[in-house]
Short mmCIF file of C-alpha atoms and ligand atoms in Angstrom, two decimals:
data_model
loop_
_atom_site.label_atom_id
_atom_site.label_comp_id
_atom_site.label_asym_id
_atom_site.label_seq_id
_atom_site.Cartn_x
_atom_site.Cartn_y
_atom_site.Cartn_z
CA MET A 1379 -30.33 -17.72 116.66
CA ASP A 1380 -30.18 -20.62 117.94
CA ALA A 1381 -32.10 -23.85 117.34
CA PHE A 1382 -33.94 -27.11 119.00
CA ILE A 1383 -32.96 -29.97 118.66
CA ILE A 1384 -35.24 -32.94 119.80
CA ASP A 1385 -34.69 -36.72 120.00
CA GLY A 1386 -38.01 -37.57 119.63
CA GLY A 1387 -40.28 -40.44 120.69
CA THR A 1388 -40.52 -40.15 124.93
CA PRO A 1389 -42.88 -40.09 126.62
CA LEU A 1390 -43.19 -37.07 128.88
CA SER A 1391 -44.60 -37.32 131.61
CA GLY A 1392 -44.62 -35.63 135.30
CA GLU A 1393 -45.47 -31.79 136.62
CA ILE A 1394 -45.61 -29.32 135.23
CA THR A 1395 -46.50 -25.23 135.99
CA ASN A 1396 -48.11 -23.14 133.92
CA SER A 1397 -46.83 -19.35 132.82
CA GLY A 1398 -49.59 -16.13 133.76
CA ALA A 1399 -51.06 -15.80 130.12
CA LYS A 1400 -49.54 -13.03 127.31
CA ASN A 1401 -51.95 -12.25 125.94
CA VAL A 1402 -53.51 -10.28 130.09
CA ALA A 1403 -49.89 -9.45 130.61
CA LEU A 1404 -49.61 -7.20 127.35
CA LYS A 1405 -52.85 -5.56 127.86
CA THR A 1406 -52.08 -4.91 131.47
CA PHE A 1407 -48.46 -2.78 130.61
CA VAL A 1408 -50.64 -0.96 128.37
CA ALA A 1409 -53.72 -0.19 130.75
CA SER A 1410 -50.24 1.08 133.68
CA LEU A 1411 -50.70 4.69 131.60
CA LEU A 1412 -54.03 5.43 132.73
CA THR A 1413 -52.46 6.40 136.13
CA ASP A 1414 -49.71 8.24 137.74
CA ASP A 1415 -49.43 5.89 140.13
CA ALA A 1416 -47.58 2.66 141.31
CA ILE A 1417 -48.39 -0.59 140.34
CA ARG A 1418 -47.33 -4.18 140.41
CA ILE A 1419 -48.83 -7.32 138.36
CA HIS A 1420 -47.99 -10.89 139.53
CA ASN A 1421 -47.97 -13.95 137.48
CA ILE A 1422 -46.09 -12.15 134.71
CA PRO A 1423 -44.52 -14.64 132.55
CA ARG A 1424 -40.74 -14.01 131.51
CA ILE A 1425 -40.84 -14.37 128.00
CA THR A 1426 -39.32 -11.95 124.74
CA ASP A 1427 -43.48 -10.59 123.76
CA VAL A 1428 -43.12 -9.36 127.90
CA PHE A 1429 -40.11 -8.06 127.01
CA TYR A 1430 -40.55 -6.24 124.00
CA MET A 1431 -44.07 -4.46 125.53
CA LEU A 1432 -42.30 -3.19 128.83
CA GLU A 1433 -39.18 -1.66 126.25
CA VAL A 1434 -42.50 0.10 124.13
CA LEU A 1435 -43.20 1.21 127.52
CA GLU A 1436 -39.01 2.36 128.09
CA SER A 1437 -39.98 4.32 124.89
CA ILE A 1438 -42.43 5.82 126.29
CA GLY A 1439 -40.68 7.22 129.00
CA ILE A 1440 -42.32 4.49 131.32
CA ARG A 1441 -40.37 3.04 133.56
CA SER A 1442 -40.49 -0.26 135.36
CA GLN A 1443 -38.87 -3.58 136.94
CA PHE A 1444 -39.80 -7.70 136.04
CA LYS A 1445 -38.37 -9.67 139.21
CA ASP A 1446 -38.97 -13.29 139.15
CA HIS A 1447 -42.65 -12.90 137.53
CA THR A 1448 -43.90 -9.89 138.94
CA VAL A 1449 -43.30 -5.74 137.06
CA ASP A 1450 -43.18 -3.38 139.06
CA ILE A 1451 -44.31 0.21 136.95
CA ASP A 1452 -43.95 3.47 138.70
CA LYS A 1453 -41.37 5.34 137.19
CA ARG A 1454 -43.04 8.11 134.62
CA ASN A 1455 -40.32 9.94 133.06
CA GLY A 1456 -42.71 12.02 130.83
CA SER A 1457 -44.77 11.38 128.48
CA SER A 1458 -44.08 10.98 124.65
CA THR A 1459 -47.18 9.86 122.77
CA THR A 1460 -44.85 8.87 119.39
CA VAL A 1461 -44.46 4.78 119.35
CA PRO A 1462 -41.16 4.95 118.41
CA LEU A 1463 -41.70 1.97 115.06
CA ASP A 1464 -38.30 0.23 115.96
CA VAL A 1465 -40.14 -1.39 119.13
CA GLY A 1466 -43.75 -0.95 118.70
CA ALA A 1467 -43.79 -2.73 114.46
CA ARG A 1468 -42.85 -5.53 116.82
CA LEU A 1469 -46.22 -6.51 118.20
CA ARG A 1470 -49.29 -6.11 118.30
CA THR A 1471 -49.95 -5.14 121.52
CA SER A 1472 -48.10 -1.53 121.05
CA SER A 1473 -51.43 0.07 118.45
CA MET A 1474 -52.96 -0.62 121.94
CA VAL A 1475 -51.37 2.41 123.51
CA ILE A 1476 -53.63 4.93 121.74
CA GLY A 1477 -56.83 4.69 123.72
CA PRO A 1478 -55.02 6.07 127.78
CA MET A 1479 -52.76 8.28 125.39
CA LEU A 1480 -56.31 9.83 123.90
CA ALA A 1481 -58.45 10.12 126.77
CA ARG A 1482 -54.88 11.25 128.96
CA TYR A 1483 -52.48 13.21 126.96
CA GLY A 1484 -54.95 14.13 123.35
CA GLU A 1485 -52.60 12.50 120.92
CA ALA A 1486 -51.43 9.21 119.69
CA GLN A 1487 -48.43 8.32 117.28
CA ILE A 1488 -48.37 4.38 117.32
CA PRO A 1489 -46.63 2.75 114.13
CA ASN A 1490 -48.71 -0.27 112.34
CA PRO A 1491 -48.81 -3.00 114.66
CA GLY A 1492 -46.69 -6.08 113.90
CA GLY A 1493 -47.46 -9.13 116.05
CA CYS A 1494 -47.30 -13.61 114.32
CA ARG A 1495 -47.60 -13.78 110.56
CA ILE A 1496 -50.88 -15.48 110.55
CA GLY A 1497 -52.27 -13.12 108.06
CA ALA A 1498 -53.18 -9.38 106.51
CA ARG A 1499 -54.21 -8.45 111.40
CA PRO A 1500 -55.65 -5.19 110.80
CA ILE A 1501 -57.00 -2.32 113.14
CA ASP A 1502 -59.53 -0.88 110.89
CA ARG A 1503 -62.48 -1.62 113.85
CA HIS A 1504 -60.84 0.01 116.46
CA ILE A 1505 -60.11 2.58 114.97
CA ALA A 1506 -63.75 3.06 113.55
CA ALA A 1507 -64.44 2.58 117.48
CA LEU A 1508 -62.51 4.78 118.43
CA ARG A 1509 -63.40 7.93 116.43
CA SER A 1510 -66.88 7.20 117.31
CA MET A 1511 -65.84 8.42 120.26
CA GLY A 1512 -64.49 11.28 119.31
CA ALA A 1513 -61.17 11.07 117.80
CA HIS A 1514 -59.37 11.70 114.25
CA ILE A 1515 -56.98 9.84 113.20
CA THR A 1516 -55.00 9.48 109.88
CA TYR A 1517 -52.98 6.98 108.62
CA ASN A 1518 -49.90 7.94 107.38
CA SER A 1519 -48.72 5.54 104.29
CA ARG A 1520 -45.08 6.74 104.08
CA ASP A 1521 -44.60 7.25 107.53
CA GLY A 1522 -46.26 4.20 108.22
CA PHE A 1523 -47.82 5.57 111.39
CA TYR A 1524 -51.60 6.15 112.93
CA HIS A 1525 -51.62 9.87 113.60
CA ALA A 1526 -54.63 10.51 116.21
CA LYS A 1527 -55.48 13.05 118.28
CA ALA A 1528 -58.62 13.99 120.25
CA LYS A 1529 -59.77 17.26 122.21
CA ILE A 1530 -61.89 14.68 124.88
CA LEU A 1531 -63.41 11.38 124.87
CA HIS A 1532 -66.19 10.68 124.65
CA GLY A 1533 -68.27 7.94 125.29
CA THR A 1534 -70.26 5.74 123.33
CA HIS A 1535 -71.97 3.40 121.42
CA VAL A 1536 -69.85 0.94 119.31
CA LEU A 1537 -71.32 -2.36 117.42
CA PHE A 1538 -68.43 -4.18 116.67
CA PRO A 1539 -68.87 -6.01 112.67
CA LYS A 1540 -67.46 -8.90 113.73
CA ASN A 1541 -65.38 -10.66 116.68
CA THR A 1542 -62.77 -8.68 117.50
CA HIS A 1543 -60.77 -9.43 120.73
CA THR A 1544 -57.82 -6.89 121.36
CA GLY A 1545 -60.17 -4.27 119.80
CA THR A 1546 -62.97 -4.69 122.73
CA GLU A 1547 -60.07 -4.08 125.29
CA THR A 1548 -59.17 -1.11 123.34
CA ILE A 1549 -62.11 0.62 123.26
CA ILE A 1550 -62.17 -0.55 126.94
CA LEU A 1551 -58.79 1.26 127.79
CA ALA A 1552 -59.88 4.15 125.66
CA ALA A 1553 -63.14 3.79 127.64
CA VAL A 1554 -62.62 4.38 131.29
CA LEU A 1555 -61.38 7.53 131.44
CA ALA A 1556 -63.63 8.79 128.33
CA GLN A 1557 -67.36 11.44 129.61
CA GLY A 1558 -69.33 9.77 129.51
CA THR A 1559 -71.02 6.33 129.33
CA THR A 1560 -69.67 3.45 126.72
CA VAL A 1561 -71.73 0.62 125.26
CA ILE A 1562 -69.92 -2.14 123.96
CA GLU A 1563 -71.96 -4.79 121.93
CA ASN A 1564 -71.19 -8.06 119.97
CA ALA A 1565 -67.53 -7.31 122.00
CA ALA A 1566 -64.99 -9.85 122.37
CA GLN A 1567 -66.03 -13.34 125.33
CA GLU A 1568 -62.80 -14.29 125.65
CA VAL A 1569 -61.63 -14.88 129.39
CA GLU A 1570 -58.53 -13.40 128.33
CA VAL A 1571 -60.89 -9.95 128.58
CA ASP A 1572 -62.75 -10.46 131.82
CA ASP A 1573 -59.75 -10.97 133.30
CA LEU A 1574 -58.16 -7.17 132.65
CA ILE A 1575 -61.53 -5.63 133.00
CA ARG A 1576 -61.38 -6.88 136.45
CA PHE A 1577 -57.50 -5.25 136.23
CA LEU A 1578 -58.98 -2.80 135.77
CA VAL A 1579 -62.44 -2.23 138.43
CA THR A 1580 -58.95 -2.55 140.82
CA MET A 1581 -58.10 0.50 139.26
CA GLY A 1582 -61.22 2.19 139.97
CA ALA A 1583 -62.78 1.78 137.03
CA LYS A 1584 -66.41 1.23 136.20
CA ILE A 1585 -66.71 -1.62 133.97
CA GLN A 1586 -69.80 -4.37 133.79
CA ARG A 1587 -70.07 -7.13 132.05
CA THR A 1588 -74.20 -6.64 131.65
CA ASN A 1589 -74.73 -10.40 129.07
CA GLU A 1590 -72.40 -12.03 127.46
CA ARG A 1591 -72.14 -9.70 123.87
CA THR A 1592 -72.48 -6.52 125.55
CA ILE A 1593 -69.82 -4.66 128.38
CA VAL A 1594 -70.81 -1.34 129.12
CA ILE A 1595 -68.12 1.24 130.13
CA GLU A 1596 -68.72 4.55 132.93
CA GLY A 1597 -65.51 6.66 132.70
CA VAL A 1598 -64.45 7.88 135.72
CA LYS A 1599 -61.59 11.17 136.18
CA LYS A 1600 -59.32 9.06 137.63
CA LEU A 1601 -57.73 5.44 137.68
CA TYR A 1602 -54.97 4.88 140.33
CA GLY A 1603 -51.98 2.34 141.19
CA THR A 1604 -53.13 -1.53 141.70
CA GLU A 1605 -50.99 -5.13 143.18
CA TYR A 1606 -52.90 -7.90 140.63
CA THR A 1607 -51.91 -11.27 140.02
CA ILE A 1608 -52.58 -12.54 136.14
CA MET A 1609 -55.11 -15.20 135.29
CA SER A 1610 -53.01 -18.55 133.37
CA ASP A 1611 -52.35 -19.42 130.19
CA ARG A 1612 -54.47 -21.56 128.23
CA ASN A 1613 -52.61 -22.43 125.20
CA GLU A 1614 -49.63 -23.11 127.48
CA GLU A 1615 -51.81 -25.20 129.01
CA VAL A 1616 -53.08 -26.93 125.52
CA THR A 1617 -49.57 -26.95 124.86
CA PHE A 1618 -49.11 -29.32 127.87
CA ALA A 1619 -52.42 -31.99 127.18
CA ILE A 1620 -51.90 -32.16 123.66
CA ALA A 1621 -47.75 -33.94 124.25
CA ALA A 1622 -49.96 -36.12 127.30
CA ALA A 1623 -51.50 -37.46 124.50
CA VAL A 1624 -49.11 -37.44 120.93
CA THR A 1625 -46.37 -39.45 123.60
CA HIS A 1626 -48.83 -41.54 125.09
CA GLY A 1627 -47.63 -39.77 127.61
CA ASP A 1628 -49.53 -37.72 131.22
CA ILE A 1629 -49.41 -34.93 132.35
CA THR A 1630 -50.01 -32.76 135.43
CA VAL A 1631 -50.81 -29.06 134.74
CA ASN A 1632 -50.40 -27.04 137.84
CA LYS A 1633 -52.17 -23.34 137.88
CA SER A 1634 -54.18 -24.94 135.31
CA GLN A 1635 -57.01 -22.32 133.76
CA LYS A 1636 -60.38 -23.34 135.13
CA THR A 1637 -62.22 -21.32 132.83
CA GLY A 1638 -62.50 -21.13 129.29
CA LEU A 1639 -60.95 -24.51 128.44
CA ASP A 1640 -64.26 -26.13 127.51
CA ALA A 1641 -64.00 -26.47 123.88
CA PHE A 1642 -60.79 -27.76 124.32
CA ARG A 1643 -61.14 -30.75 127.29
CA ASP A 1644 -65.03 -31.65 124.85
CA ALA A 1645 -62.84 -32.23 121.97
CA PHE A 1646 -59.70 -33.54 123.61
CA ARG A 1647 -63.06 -36.11 125.25
CA ASN A 1648 -64.17 -36.77 121.91
CA ALA A 1649 -61.12 -37.26 120.57
CA GLY A 1650 -60.35 -39.98 123.42
CA GLY A 1651 -58.74 -38.34 125.76
CA ILE A 1652 -58.60 -38.02 129.79
CA ALA A 1653 -58.89 -34.48 131.31
CA ASP A 1654 -58.73 -34.74 135.01
CA GLU A 1655 -60.24 -31.02 136.62
CA ARG A 1656 -59.03 -31.21 140.47
CA ASP A 1657 -60.02 -28.61 142.85
CA ASP A 1658 -57.27 -27.56 143.21
CA ASP A 1659 -56.02 -25.44 140.57
CA VAL A 1660 -55.24 -28.64 139.03
CA THR A 1661 -55.64 -30.83 135.61
CA ARG A 1662 -54.00 -34.28 134.54
CA TYR A 1663 -54.08 -34.65 131.59
CA ARG A 1664 -53.08 -38.48 129.46
CA VAL A 1665 -55.18 -40.84 125.83
CA GLY A 1666 -56.94 -43.70 126.48
CA LYS A 1667 -55.86 -46.90 123.64
CA LYS A 1668 -56.20 -44.60 120.60
CA VAL A 1669 -56.63 -41.70 119.12
CA ARG A 1670 -59.75 -40.85 117.85
CA PRO A 1671 -60.14 -38.28 114.58
CA THR A 1672 -62.58 -34.94 115.04
CA ASP A 1673 -64.29 -32.44 113.20
CA VAL A 1674 -63.63 -29.17 114.42
CA VAL A 1675 -63.66 -26.10 113.43
CA THR A 1676 -62.13 -22.89 115.21
CA GLY A 1677 -64.45 -19.25 116.51
CA PRO A 1678 -64.48 -17.23 118.87
CA HIS A 1679 -64.91 -17.55 122.28
CA PRO A 1680 -66.74 -20.10 123.36
CA GLY A 1681 -65.78 -22.13 120.65
CA PHE A 1682 -61.95 -23.30 119.79
CA MET A 1683 -59.99 -21.59 119.72
CA THR A 1684 -57.58 -20.76 116.56
CA ASP A 1685 -54.58 -20.85 118.49
CA TRP A 1686 -55.81 -24.44 119.41
CA GLN A 1687 -55.83 -25.12 115.60
CA ALA A 1688 -52.11 -26.59 115.39
CA PRO A 1689 -50.64 -28.05 118.04
CA TRP A 1690 -54.45 -30.06 117.72
CA ALA A 1691 -53.56 -31.00 113.66
CA VAL A 1692 -50.09 -32.69 115.29
CA LEU A 1693 -52.71 -34.93 117.88
CA MET A 1694 -54.81 -36.02 114.83
CA THR A 1695 -52.06 -36.98 112.53
CA GLN A 1696 -52.61 -39.68 116.07
CA ALA A 1697 -55.91 -40.46 115.07
CA HIS A 1698 -57.38 -43.58 113.43
CA GLY A 1699 -59.06 -42.78 111.06
CA VAL A 1700 -59.50 -39.27 108.69
CA SER A 1701 -59.93 -35.39 111.35
CA THR A 1702 -60.83 -31.80 109.64
CA ILE A 1703 -60.42 -28.43 111.06
CA HIS A 1704 -61.90 -25.41 109.55
CA GLU A 1705 -60.03 -22.24 110.40
CA THR A 1706 -62.93 -19.25 110.23
CA VAL A 1707 -60.58 -16.57 112.44
CA PHE A 1708 -57.68 -16.24 110.68
CA GLU A 1709 -56.81 -16.17 106.87
CA SER A 1710 -53.69 -18.23 106.73
CA ARG A 1711 -52.54 -19.61 109.96
CA PHE A 1712 -52.06 -23.16 108.12
CA SER A 1713 -48.09 -22.16 107.71
CA TYR A 1714 -46.67 -25.05 109.81
CA VAL A 1715 -48.72 -27.64 107.23
CA ARG A 1716 -45.51 -27.02 104.73
CA GLU A 1717 -43.51 -28.39 107.92
CA LEU A 1718 -45.41 -31.42 108.60
CA LEU A 1719 -45.99 -32.57 105.29
CA LYS A 1720 -42.31 -33.31 106.13
CA MET A 1721 -42.47 -35.20 108.99
CA GLY A 1722 -44.42 -37.55 107.32
CA ALA A 1723 -47.82 -36.31 108.26
CA ASN A 1724 -50.44 -37.24 105.04
CA ILE A 1725 -52.46 -33.32 105.07
CA THR A 1726 -54.10 -32.38 102.36
CA PHE A 1727 -55.86 -28.57 102.01
CA PHE A 1728 -60.18 -28.11 100.65
CA GLU A 1729 -62.34 -25.69 100.47
CA PRO A 1730 -65.58 -26.23 102.87
CA ASP A 1731 -68.82 -25.49 101.97
CA VAL A 1732 -69.98 -22.44 103.52
CA ASP A 1733 -73.63 -20.66 102.88
CA ASN A 1734 -72.32 -18.07 104.07
CA PRO A 1735 -68.68 -17.09 104.28
CA GLN A 1736 -68.98 -12.94 105.85
CA SER A 1737 -71.20 -13.83 109.06
CA LEU A 1738 -68.85 -17.62 108.66
CA TYR A 1739 -65.39 -15.84 108.83
CA ASN A 1740 -64.39 -12.96 111.62
CA PHE A 1741 -61.61 -11.87 108.91
CA ASN A 1742 -62.26 -9.66 106.37
CA LEU A 1743 -62.29 -11.10 103.71
CA SER A 1744 -61.10 -8.69 101.40
CA ASP A 1745 -57.92 -9.66 103.17
CA LYS A 1746 -58.15 -13.22 101.46
CA LYS A 1747 -55.15 -13.93 99.21
CA ARG A 1748 -54.48 -16.95 97.29
CA GLY A 1749 -53.44 -18.99 98.25
CA ASP A 1750 -54.60 -18.20 101.24
CA HIS A 1751 -56.63 -21.72 103.10
CA GLN A 1752 -59.28 -22.38 105.32
CA ALA A 1753 -59.29 -25.87 105.74
CA ILE A 1754 -57.71 -29.12 105.94
CA ARG A 1755 -57.92 -32.95 106.21
CA ILE A 1756 -55.20 -35.12 108.13
CA GLU A 1757 -54.89 -39.01 107.55
CA GLY A 1758 -53.72 -40.97 110.26
CA PRO A 1759 -52.05 -42.65 112.47
CA ARG A 1760 -49.03 -41.74 110.93
CA THR A 1761 -45.64 -42.23 112.85
CA LEU A 1762 -44.41 -38.80 112.56
CA HIS A 1763 -39.87 -38.61 111.54
CA ASN A 1764 -37.53 -35.97 112.09
CA ALA A 1765 -37.17 -32.90 109.29
CA VAL A 1766 -35.22 -30.03 109.88
CA VAL A 1767 -38.52 -27.70 109.70
CA VAL A 1768 -39.09 -23.58 110.29
CA ILE A 1769 -41.04 -22.34 112.25
CA ASP A 1770 -43.50 -18.36 111.37
CA ASP A 1771 -45.70 -18.34 114.28
CA LEU A 1772 -45.86 -18.36 117.89
CA ARG A 1773 -48.44 -21.09 117.80
CA ALA A 1774 -46.66 -23.37 114.55
CA GLY A 1775 -43.13 -23.00 117.01
CA ALA A 1776 -44.77 -25.09 119.40
CA THR A 1777 -46.65 -27.42 116.48
CA LEU A 1778 -43.57 -28.43 115.11
CA ILE A 1779 -41.91 -28.51 118.72
CA LEU A 1780 -45.24 -31.05 119.48
CA ALA A 1781 -44.60 -33.26 115.81
CA ALA A 1782 -40.80 -33.53 116.71
CA LEU A 1783 -42.03 -34.40 120.39
CA CYS A 1784 -43.62 -37.92 119.15
CA ALA A 1785 -41.09 -38.13 116.03
CA THR A 1786 -39.13 -40.45 115.21
CA GLY A 1787 -35.33 -40.29 115.27
CA GLU A 1788 -34.08 -36.38 115.28
CA SER A 1789 -35.61 -32.52 114.36
CA TYR A 1790 -34.11 -30.40 113.67
CA ILE A 1791 -36.07 -27.22 114.50
CA TYR A 1792 -34.68 -23.77 113.15
CA GLY A 1793 -37.17 -19.65 114.38
CA ILE A 1794 -37.16 -20.77 117.35
CA GLU A 1795 -37.65 -16.93 119.55
CA GLN A 1796 -40.63 -17.11 117.61
CA VAL A 1797 -42.03 -19.53 119.95
CA GLU A 1798 -40.42 -17.63 123.08
CA ARG A 1799 -42.06 -14.99 121.95
CA GLY A 1800 -44.85 -17.11 124.47
CA TYR A 1801 -43.27 -19.52 126.11
CA GLU A 1802 -41.44 -19.47 129.27
CA ASN A 1803 -38.18 -21.94 129.66
CA ILE A 1804 -40.07 -23.49 127.07
CA GLU A 1805 -36.90 -26.74 126.96
CA VAL A 1806 -36.33 -26.82 130.47
CA ARG A 1807 -39.85 -27.78 131.96
CA LEU A 1808 -40.22 -29.68 128.43
CA GLY A 1809 -36.82 -31.58 129.71
CA ALA A 1810 -38.34 -32.11 133.14
CA LEU A 1811 -41.22 -33.56 131.52
CA GLY A 1812 -38.65 -35.95 130.47
CA ALA A 1813 -38.15 -34.30 126.94
CA ARG A 1814 -35.35 -34.57 124.63
CA ILE A 1815 -34.41 -31.20 124.05
CA ARG A 1816 -31.82 -29.68 123.40
CA ARG A 1817 -30.59 -25.51 122.29
CA ILE A 1818 -27.76 -24.99 119.13
CA LYS A 1819 -26.48 -21.82 117.81
CA ASP A 1820 -28.50 -21.43 114.24
CA GLU A 1821 -25.28 -22.36 112.05
CA ILE A 1822 -27.30 -22.62 109.13
N1 EPU B 2543 -59.41 -8.14 112.75
C1 EPU B 2543 -59.95 -7.30 111.52
N2 EPU B 2543 -59.80 -5.59 111.67
C2 EPU B 2543 -59.81 -4.97 113.05
C3 EPU B 2543 -60.04 -6.26 114.49
C4 EPU B 2543 -59.20 -8.07 113.47
O1 EPU B 2543 -60.16 -7.34 110.25
O2 EPU B 2543 -59.69 -4.38 113.08
C5 EPU B 2543 -59.56 -9.76 111.83
C6 EPU B 2543 -58.11 -10.26 112.02
O3 EPU B 2543 -56.97 -9.86 111.28
C7 EPU B 2543 -58.50 -11.81 112.43
C8 EPU B 2543 -59.76 -11.65 113.13
O4 EPU B 2543 -60.25 -10.77 112.64
O5 EPU B 2543 -59.08 -12.60 110.98
C9 EPU B 2543 -60.17 -11.94 114.46
O6 EPU B 2543 -58.67 -11.19 115.08
P1 EPU B 2543 -59.41 -10.65 116.55
O7 EPU B 2543 -58.76 -8.95 117.18
O8 EPU B 2543 -59.86 -10.77 117.63
O9 EPU B 2543 -58.60 -11.03 117.11
P2 EPU B 2543 -56.35 -10.30 117.41
O10 EPU B 2543 -56.62 -9.69 118.68
O11 EPU B 2543 -55.23 -9.77 116.55
C10 EPU B 2543 -55.62 -11.85 120.26
C11 EPU B 2543 -54.21 -12.64 120.46
C12 EPU B 2543 -54.15 -13.64 119.32
C13 EPU B 2543 -55.59 -14.73 119.55
C14 EPU B 2543 -56.66 -13.89 119.07
C15 EPU B 2543 -58.22 -14.94 118.98
C16 EPU B 2543 -53.79 -10.53 121.37
C17 EPU B 2543 -52.14 -10.31 121.62
N3 EPU B 2543 -53.44 -11.76 120.80
O12 EPU B 2543 -55.82 -11.48 118.30
O13 EPU B 2543 -53.04 -14.33 120.28
O14 EPU B 2543 -55.54 -15.34 118.44
O15 EPU B 2543 -57.05 -12.55 119.52
O16 EPU B 2543 -58.42 -14.83 120.51
O17 EPU B 2543 -54.50 -10.49 122.32
C18 EPU B 2543 -50.93 -14.96 119.64
O18 EPU B 2543 -51.16 -15.37 121.51
O19 EPU B 2543 -50.30 -15.52 119.51
C19 EPU B 2543 -51.90 -14.15 119.29
C20 EPU B 2543 -51.97 -15.31 118.74
#
């Protein structure tokens, strides 16, 4: 295990290029199960989750080549319908192969999905919707696998009780080859879902978002190979914008993501940030003299994304006044607070007044455990200082890097493999902006 040492306090300035979106790349790999033709996908980030997902494909007989940022999927060697536990349990997206496998082979065995430790993260909404398409699915708690069978998958009417991003995508991936028409209501609106839809349409799928939260899929008999370039990663861009602001630097992001960042840019401007969007997919981020406090409530798209709240908390430690963050999507996404406290942040948990928790919160209320918090109050400005910190999940990792970049002295950041799940070559790219960051072998 490696660690980063970051000597903070330098303004980060210059140009950086956004990577392709992790949360689209992984799903296009799942979609490759829907055809035997060759598929070429461009703009794929070289991150651990991508390598993990390619291993999942390999474990079920699908080989790929990954050169620069292009993945070619063209060699199929059998068609296993079991995702082995050791490769599948590493990431949530592995569970999504259930739809294409059921549609094409009539069965699937998938391990209970893993992924970042940000709550219980069940897939009950996915399973209920697949059952309504004719799948018979049981969960065996002794082997930790879902066992699914379907003679045919038929079109159906799915009404998700609460927003689910990968749930919506799972049903789309099952419905494209199902018999008849599937209508998904209360479908997720995340822009990554729409990029996956565009990809599937180039394969011959018939999918339309008929209004904001309704998606209609007309099943087709066959899908074909394709070549596609995926969208940029919004979460990376947010990280760079906040890096510019907390270090009082000036960062220009190339391949800036046009859609899906309005809620972030609005909050950034309210906090005294400046985001200059140009027509040629370039956005320049910096901050005025003073960072202003904000009250942020996370939510499904078009709201302020849950993935942004942890890095946002670092920016708010620099704001002049009291800020709040209310997390409504996951029940346990404040693990980074403990580490920011070590660096001198003034953050306290509080219980927000909520009239109707069942409708506000996106997680299943029964998954909330003692010690899970939904809201924090941040008092600023605070000069953060160096510390030895440990990363718990991907976005918490970006958060601690940002905190160390604006802190005084040298910080040691352990658990950086979590960051590598979603950020390509982060130390080299931040180094090119002037960050004093280096990697060491973990000798703890
Ligand atoms: N949920 C359930 N049951 C379900 C599905 C979801 O209880 O069947 C709960 C979840 O536990 C969570 C909430 O509902 O509390 C929302 O879950 P959702 O399904 O929308 O999120 P996800 O699909 O698990 C994806 C991204 C996340 C991102 C969220 C929100 C992928 C692989 N993951 O997660 O990204 O935060 O949507 O947009 O697409 C990341 O990139 O690090 C990451 C965690």
